[in-house]
mmCIF file of C-alpha atoms and ligand atoms in Angstrom:
data_model
loop_
_atom_site.group_PDB
_atom_site.id
_atom_site.type_symbol
_atom_site.label_atom_id
_atom_site.label_comp_id
_atom_site.label_asym_id
_atom_site.label_seq_id
_atom_site.Cartn_x
_atom_site.Cartn_y
_atom_site.Cartn_z
ATOM 1 C CA MET A 3 106.964 -20.721 4.413
ATOM 2 C CA THR A 4 110.486 -19.421 5.388
ATOM 3 C CA ALA A 5 110.602 -16.876 8.476
ATOM 4 C CA SER A 6 111.041 -13.421 7.112
ATOM 5 C CA ALA A 7 114.229 -12.722 8.174
ATOM 6 C CA ASP A 8 114.612 -10.349 5.533
ATOM 7 C CA ASP A 9 111.466 -8.487 5.558
ATOM 8 C CA ASP A 10 110.933 -6.671 2.418
ATOM 9 C CA THR A 11 108.051 -4.826 3.811
ATOM 10 C CA ALA A 12 109.422 -3.309 6.812
ATOM 11 C CA GLY A 13 109.005 0.759 6.555
ATOM 12 C CA LEU A 14 107.092 0.763 3.585
ATOM 13 C CA PRO A 15 105.953 4.267 2.420
ATOM 14 C CA ARG A 16 102.423 4.880 1.913
ATOM 15 C CA ALA A 17 101.118 2.970 -0.750
ATOM 16 C CA PRO A 18 99.994 5.046 -4.155
ATOM 17 C CA GLU A 19 96.536 4.430 -5.262
ATOM 18 C CA VAL A 20 96.577 1.926 -8.327
ATOM 19 C CA VAL A 21 94.739 1.759 -11.519
ATOM 20 C CA GLN A 22 95.118 -1.801 -13.652
ATOM 21 C CA ILE A 23 94.759 -1.184 -17.454
ATOM 22 C CA GLU A 24 94.895 -3.976 -19.992
ATOM 23 C CA VAL A 25 96.586 -2.808 -23.438
ATOM 24 C CA GLY A 26 97.984 -4.468 -26.565
ATOM 25 C CA LEU A 27 97.313 -8.065 -28.085
ATOM 26 C CA LEU A 28 99.624 -10.212 -25.748
ATOM 27 C CA GLN A 29 97.240 -9.069 -22.788
ATOM 28 C CA ASN A 30 99.762 -6.704 -21.235
ATOM 29 C CA PHE A 31 98.762 -5.163 -17.991
ATOM 30 C CA CYS A 32 99.756 -1.241 -17.438
ATOM 31 C CA GLU A 33 99.246 0.294 -14.244
ATOM 32 C CA ILE A 34 99.258 3.961 -13.134
ATOM 33 C CA LEU A 35 100.244 4.432 -9.273
ATOM 34 C CA TYR A 36 99.306 8.011 -7.826
ATOM 35 C CA CYS A 37 99.621 9.845 -5.150
ATOM 36 C CA PRO A 38 95.876 11.469 -4.441
ATOM 37 C CA ASP A 39 97.312 14.527 -2.599
ATOM 38 C CA THR A 40 99.912 15.634 -4.903
ATOM 39 C CA HIS A 41 98.631 14.379 -8.078
ATOM 40 C CA ALA A 42 101.842 12.661 -8.966
ATOM 41 C CA ALA A 43 101.696 9.694 -11.096
ATOM 42 C CA ALA A 44 104.010 6.489 -12.182
ATOM 43 C CA ILE A 45 103.291 4.223 -15.490
ATOM 44 C CA VAL A 46 104.350 0.914 -14.906
ATOM 45 C CA ASP A 47 105.403 -0.632 -18.323
ATOM 46 C CA PRO A 48 103.956 1.545 -20.555
ATOM 47 C CA ALA A 49 103.114 0.482 -24.199
ATOM 48 C CA TRP A 50 100.777 -0.451 -27.100
ATOM 49 C CA GLU A 51 98.574 2.025 -26.029
ATOM 50 C CA VAL A 52 100.317 5.177 -24.277
ATOM 51 C CA ASP A 53 97.072 6.965 -25.501
ATOM 52 C CA THR A 54 94.552 4.742 -23.371
ATOM 53 C CA LEU A 55 97.095 5.639 -20.455
ATOM 54 C CA LEU A 56 97.073 8.980 -20.674
ATOM 55 C CA ARG A 57 93.445 9.400 -21.523
ATOM 56 C CA GLU A 58 92.958 8.238 -17.937
ATOM 57 C CA VAL A 59 95.844 10.052 -16.424
ATOM 58 C CA LEU A 60 94.028 13.171 -17.760
ATOM 59 C CA ARG A 61 90.630 11.737 -16.330
ATOM 60 C CA LEU A 62 92.392 11.297 -12.935
ATOM 61 C CA GLY A 63 94.035 14.865 -13.004
ATOM 62 C CA LEU A 64 97.237 13.706 -12.389
ATOM 63 C CA LYS A 65 100.923 14.212 -13.912
ATOM 64 C CA VAL A 66 102.990 11.295 -15.124
ATOM 65 C CA GLU A 67 106.506 11.888 -13.563
ATOM 66 C CA LEU A 68 107.979 8.320 -13.784
ATOM 67 C CA ALA A 69 107.795 5.013 -15.999
ATOM 68 C CA LEU A 70 108.685 2.128 -13.899
ATOM 69 C CA ILE A 71 109.884 -0.850 -15.666
ATOM 70 C CA THR A 72 109.498 -4.176 -14.585
ATOM 71 C CA HIS A 73 112.044 -5.761 -17.557
ATOM 72 C CA THR A 74 112.561 -4.549 -20.821
ATOM 73 C CA HIS A 75 110.750 -7.084 -23.092
ATOM 74 C CA ASN A 76 109.491 -5.396 -25.862
ATOM 75 C CA ASP A 77 106.003 -5.694 -24.703
ATOM 76 C CA HIS A 78 106.899 -4.034 -21.626
ATOM 77 C CA ILE A 79 108.728 -0.964 -22.948
ATOM 78 C CA GLU A 80 107.396 -0.358 -26.420
ATOM 79 C CA GLY A 81 105.530 3.011 -25.312
ATOM 80 C CA VAL A 82 108.396 4.265 -23.179
ATOM 81 C CA ASP A 83 109.569 6.832 -25.869
ATOM 82 C CA GLU A 84 106.063 7.969 -26.629
ATOM 83 C CA LEU A 85 105.485 8.264 -23.156
ATOM 84 C CA VAL A 86 108.647 10.130 -22.041
ATOM 85 C CA ALA A 87 108.045 12.668 -25.482
ATOM 86 C CA LYS A 88 104.698 13.588 -24.273
ATOM 87 C CA THR A 89 105.179 13.614 -20.389
ATOM 88 C CA ARG A 90 109.210 13.546 -19.792
ATOM 89 C CA ALA A 91 108.660 10.996 -17.461
ATOM 90 C CA THR A 92 111.840 9.998 -15.435
ATOM 91 C CA VAL A 93 112.502 6.021 -16.196
ATOM 92 C CA VAL A 94 113.084 3.588 -13.299
ATOM 93 C CA VAL A 95 114.867 0.567 -14.597
ATOM 94 C CA ASN A 96 117.281 -1.882 -13.052
ATOM 95 C CA PRO A 97 121.007 -0.878 -13.855
ATOM 96 C CA ARG A 98 121.142 -4.291 -15.614
ATOM 97 C CA GLU A 99 118.491 -3.556 -18.189
ATOM 98 C CA ALA A 100 119.073 0.058 -18.761
ATOM 99 C CA ARG A 101 120.812 0.364 -21.981
ATOM 100 C CA ALA A 102 117.402 -0.984 -23.601
ATOM 101 C CA VAL A 103 115.510 2.338 -22.607
ATOM 102 C CA SER A 104 118.447 4.723 -22.582
ATOM 103 C CA ALA A 105 118.233 7.835 -24.925
ATOM 104 C CA PRO A 106 120.376 11.153 -25.303
ATOM 105 C CA GLY A 107 119.151 13.769 -22.832
ATOM 106 C CA ARG A 108 116.693 10.368 -20.863
ATOM 107 C CA ALA A 109 116.543 10.815 -17.378
ATOM 108 C CA LEU A 110 116.969 7.307 -15.587
ATOM 109 C CA THR A 111 116.898 6.360 -12.463
ATOM 110 C CA ASP A 112 118.319 2.930 -10.879
ATOM 111 C CA ALA A 113 115.696 0.458 -9.554
ATOM 112 C CA ILE A 114 118.044 -0.893 -7.231
ATOM 113 C CA ASP A 115 117.036 -3.618 -4.970
ATOM 114 C CA GLY A 116 115.543 -2.355 -1.921
ATOM 115 C CA ARG A 117 115.392 1.081 -3.145
ATOM 116 C CA ASP A 118 112.218 3.255 -2.170
ATOM 117 C CA ILE A 119 110.782 5.216 -5.271
ATOM 118 C CA ALA A 120 108.710 8.031 -4.167
ATOM 119 C CA ILE A 121 105.486 9.079 -6.145
ATOM 120 C CA GLY A 122 104.436 12.379 -4.470
ATOM 121 C CA GLY A 123 103.969 11.728 -1.029
ATOM 122 C CA ARG A 124 103.406 7.904 -1.484
ATOM 123 C CA GLY A 125 106.185 4.947 -2.714
ATOM 124 C CA VAL A 126 106.975 1.707 -3.701
ATOM 125 C CA ARG A 127 110.292 -0.016 -3.348
ATOM 126 C CA ALA A 128 112.332 -2.090 -5.831
ATOM 127 C CA LEU A 129 112.506 -5.754 -5.507
ATOM 128 C CA GLU A 130 114.883 -7.195 -7.847
ATOM 129 C CA THR A 131 113.624 -10.503 -8.813
ATOM 130 C CA ARG A 132 115.763 -11.945 -12.015
ATOM 131 C CA GLY A 133 114.888 -15.412 -13.463
ATOM 132 C CA HIS A 134 112.779 -14.070 -16.519
ATOM 133 C CA THR A 135 115.472 -11.539 -17.179
ATOM 134 C CA VAL A 136 118.488 -10.519 -15.774
ATOM 135 C CA GLY A 137 117.128 -7.144 -14.066
ATOM 136 C CA GLY A 138 113.655 -8.194 -13.439
ATOM 137 C CA THR A 139 112.002 -5.951 -10.690
ATOM 138 C CA CYS A 140 108.975 -5.903 -9.062
ATOM 139 C CA TYR A 141 107.444 -2.825 -7.363
ATOM 140 C CA LEU A 142 106.260 -3.237 -4.064
ATOM 141 C CA ALA A 143 103.947 -1.239 -2.350
ATOM 142 C CA ASP A 144 102.393 -1.257 1.414
ATOM 143 C CA GLY A 145 99.299 -3.996 0.719
ATOM 144 C CA TYR A 146 100.439 -4.952 -3.103
ATOM 145 C CA VAL A 147 103.551 -5.803 -5.747
ATOM 146 C CA VAL A 148 103.695 -5.247 -9.148
ATOM 147 C CA THR A 149 105.161 -8.523 -10.315
ATOM 148 C CA GLY A 150 105.871 -7.996 -14.079
ATOM 149 C CA ASP A 151 106.501 -11.163 -15.738
ATOM 150 C CA VAL A 152 107.729 -13.158 -12.991
ATOM 151 C CA LEU A 153 104.478 -13.873 -11.207
ATOM 152 C CA PHE A 154 101.271 -14.352 -13.001
ATOM 153 C CA VAL A 155 98.089 -15.264 -11.667
ATOM 154 C CA GLY A 156 98.545 -19.384 -11.941
ATOM 155 C CA GLY A 157 101.720 -19.661 -13.507
ATOM 156 C CA CYS A 158 105.226 -17.574 -13.967
ATOM 157 C CA GLY A 159 107.288 -16.059 -16.580
ATOM 158 C CA ARG A 160 109.495 -18.185 -18.652
ATOM 159 C CA THR A 161 113.154 -18.701 -18.189
ATOM 160 C CA ASP A 162 114.367 -19.696 -21.481
ATOM 161 C CA PHE A 163 114.614 -16.441 -23.070
ATOM 162 C CA GLN A 164 117.801 -14.825 -23.196
ATOM 163 C CA GLY A 165 119.074 -13.664 -19.876
ATOM 164 C CA GLY A 166 116.580 -15.711 -18.150
ATOM 165 C CA ASP A 167 117.664 -18.094 -15.125
ATOM 166 C CA THR A 168 115.643 -20.969 -13.369
ATOM 167 C CA ALA A 169 117.469 -20.935 -10.169
ATOM 168 C CA ALA A 170 117.318 -17.324 -9.843
ATOM 169 C CA MET A 171 113.089 -17.484 -11.011
ATOM 170 C CA TRP A 172 112.792 -20.039 -7.935
ATOM 171 C CA GLN A 173 114.313 -17.706 -5.462
ATOM 172 C CA SER A 174 112.408 -14.524 -6.494
ATOM 173 C CA LEU A 175 109.365 -16.654 -6.342
ATOM 174 C CA GLN A 176 110.425 -17.831 -2.981
ATOM 175 C CA ARG A 177 110.993 -14.029 -1.841
ATOM 176 C CA LEU A 178 107.472 -13.101 -3.300
ATOM 177 C CA MET A 179 105.998 -16.007 -1.029
ATOM 178 C CA ARG A 180 107.571 -14.400 1.936
ATOM 179 C CA LEU A 181 105.351 -10.988 1.378
ATOM 180 C CA PRO A 182 102.464 -10.878 3.749
ATOM 181 C CA GLU A 183 99.781 -13.374 2.265
ATOM 182 C CA GLU A 184 97.017 -10.638 1.703
ATOM 183 C CA THR A 185 99.453 -8.987 -0.244
ATOM 184 C CA ARG A 186 97.803 -7.957 -3.868
ATOM 185 C CA VAL A 187 99.259 -9.459 -6.753
ATOM 186 C CA TYR A 188 99.447 -7.243 -9.917
ATOM 187 C CA PRO A 189 100.696 -9.386 -12.872
ATOM 188 C CA GLY A 190 102.411 -8.278 -16.334
ATOM 189 C CA HIS A 191 99.864 -10.068 -18.251
ATOM 190 C CA ASN A 192 96.111 -10.909 -17.950
ATOM 191 C CA TYR A 193 97.043 -14.967 -18.404
ATOM 192 C CA GLY A 194 94.898 -16.246 -15.203
ATOM 193 C CA GLU A 195 91.247 -16.750 -14.458
ATOM 194 C CA THR A 196 91.043 -13.233 -13.037
ATOM 195 C CA ALA A 197 93.100 -9.988 -13.405
ATOM 196 C CA THR A 198 94.590 -9.790 -9.639
ATOM 197 C CA SER A 199 95.106 -12.320 -7.089
ATOM 198 C CA THR A 200 96.967 -12.372 -3.681
ATOM 199 C CA ILE A 201 100.569 -14.076 -2.484
ATOM 200 C CA GLY A 202 98.123 -16.414 0.173
ATOM 201 C CA HIS A 203 95.865 -17.814 -2.919
ATOM 202 C CA GLU A 204 98.835 -17.923 -5.261
ATOM 203 C CA THR A 205 100.759 -20.045 -2.801
ATOM 204 C CA ARG A 206 98.068 -22.171 -2.174
ATOM 205 C CA THR A 207 96.647 -22.783 -5.759
ATOM 206 C CA ASN A 208 99.733 -21.617 -8.251
ATOM 207 C CA PRO A 209 101.821 -24.927 -9.342
ATOM 208 C CA TYR A 210 104.631 -23.298 -9.781
ATOM 209 C CA LEU A 211 104.352 -21.941 -6.000
ATOM 210 C CA ARG A 212 103.266 -25.261 -5.050
ATOM 211 C CA CYS A 213 106.592 -26.726 -5.944
ATOM 212 C CA ALA A 214 108.482 -28.513 -2.714
ATOM 213 C CA THR A 215 111.610 -28.638 -4.261
ATOM 214 C CA PHE A 216 113.910 -26.492 -7.198
ATOM 215 C CA GLU A 217 114.115 -29.724 -9.231
ATOM 216 C CA GLU A 218 110.545 -29.993 -9.155
ATOM 217 C CA PHE A 219 109.853 -26.388 -9.966
ATOM 218 C CA ARG A 220 112.505 -26.721 -12.796
ATOM 219 C CA ALA A 221 110.781 -29.657 -14.314
ATOM 220 C CA LEU A 222 107.564 -28.140 -13.989
ATOM 221 C CA ARG A 223 108.967 -24.950 -15.838
ATOM 222 C CA GLU A 224 110.785 -26.923 -18.579
ATOM 223 C CA ARG A 225 107.685 -28.746 -19.465
ATOM 224 C CA LYS A 226 105.513 -25.755 -19.453
ATOM 225 C CA ARG A 227 107.048 -23.502 -22.210
ATOM 226 C CA LYS A 228 104.787 -20.805 -22.110
ATOM 227 C CA ALA A 229 104.094 -17.091 -21.060
HETATM 228 ZN ZN1 LIG B 13 108.787 -10.501 -20.548
#
């Protein structure tokens, strides 16, 4: 581990509450992040079962204000149109991938690296984590991080799709490893032995994070064309 000169956690807002929901046939995870005081909510990567997500929103008495996009592969954004139509949520997305979720009259907010995004009285911070895609974004809260298809429990995202970049993925994973080890990881798919993990557990057990060098990482990533 390198020293955290660039401390991504400095001055983080209070963390939203988080509910993880598995949807669809590709073991996608969506999260509902919400402020228990104002009842404002954000949905991460709305897809496949927007009705299921909105049922949970209703049960918790929340109002969806934001859709947070980790990246714009179809299995993560397939439900954006339906969610926006039903809630008028603002879509938060990295500018490099905004085209995929733009629509006339739709409100977009840039997920720029380091920007804090308010969810009621709570908030998360956008971390640009390229490698799986050109504008991949993790959302960091005080105590957890939503990692999309960058970091999975026991794995990491593929880099051989369009816009993929193995060197950028390595850098992104190194950055995530500098987070406090108790930081809980909420991945974009249920591919691991458990639904969530921690940065510390992944650092110790995830073969991609255990690579000592970029060359080792690249060789492993190329051997395992999966996820
Ligand atoms: Zn993906």
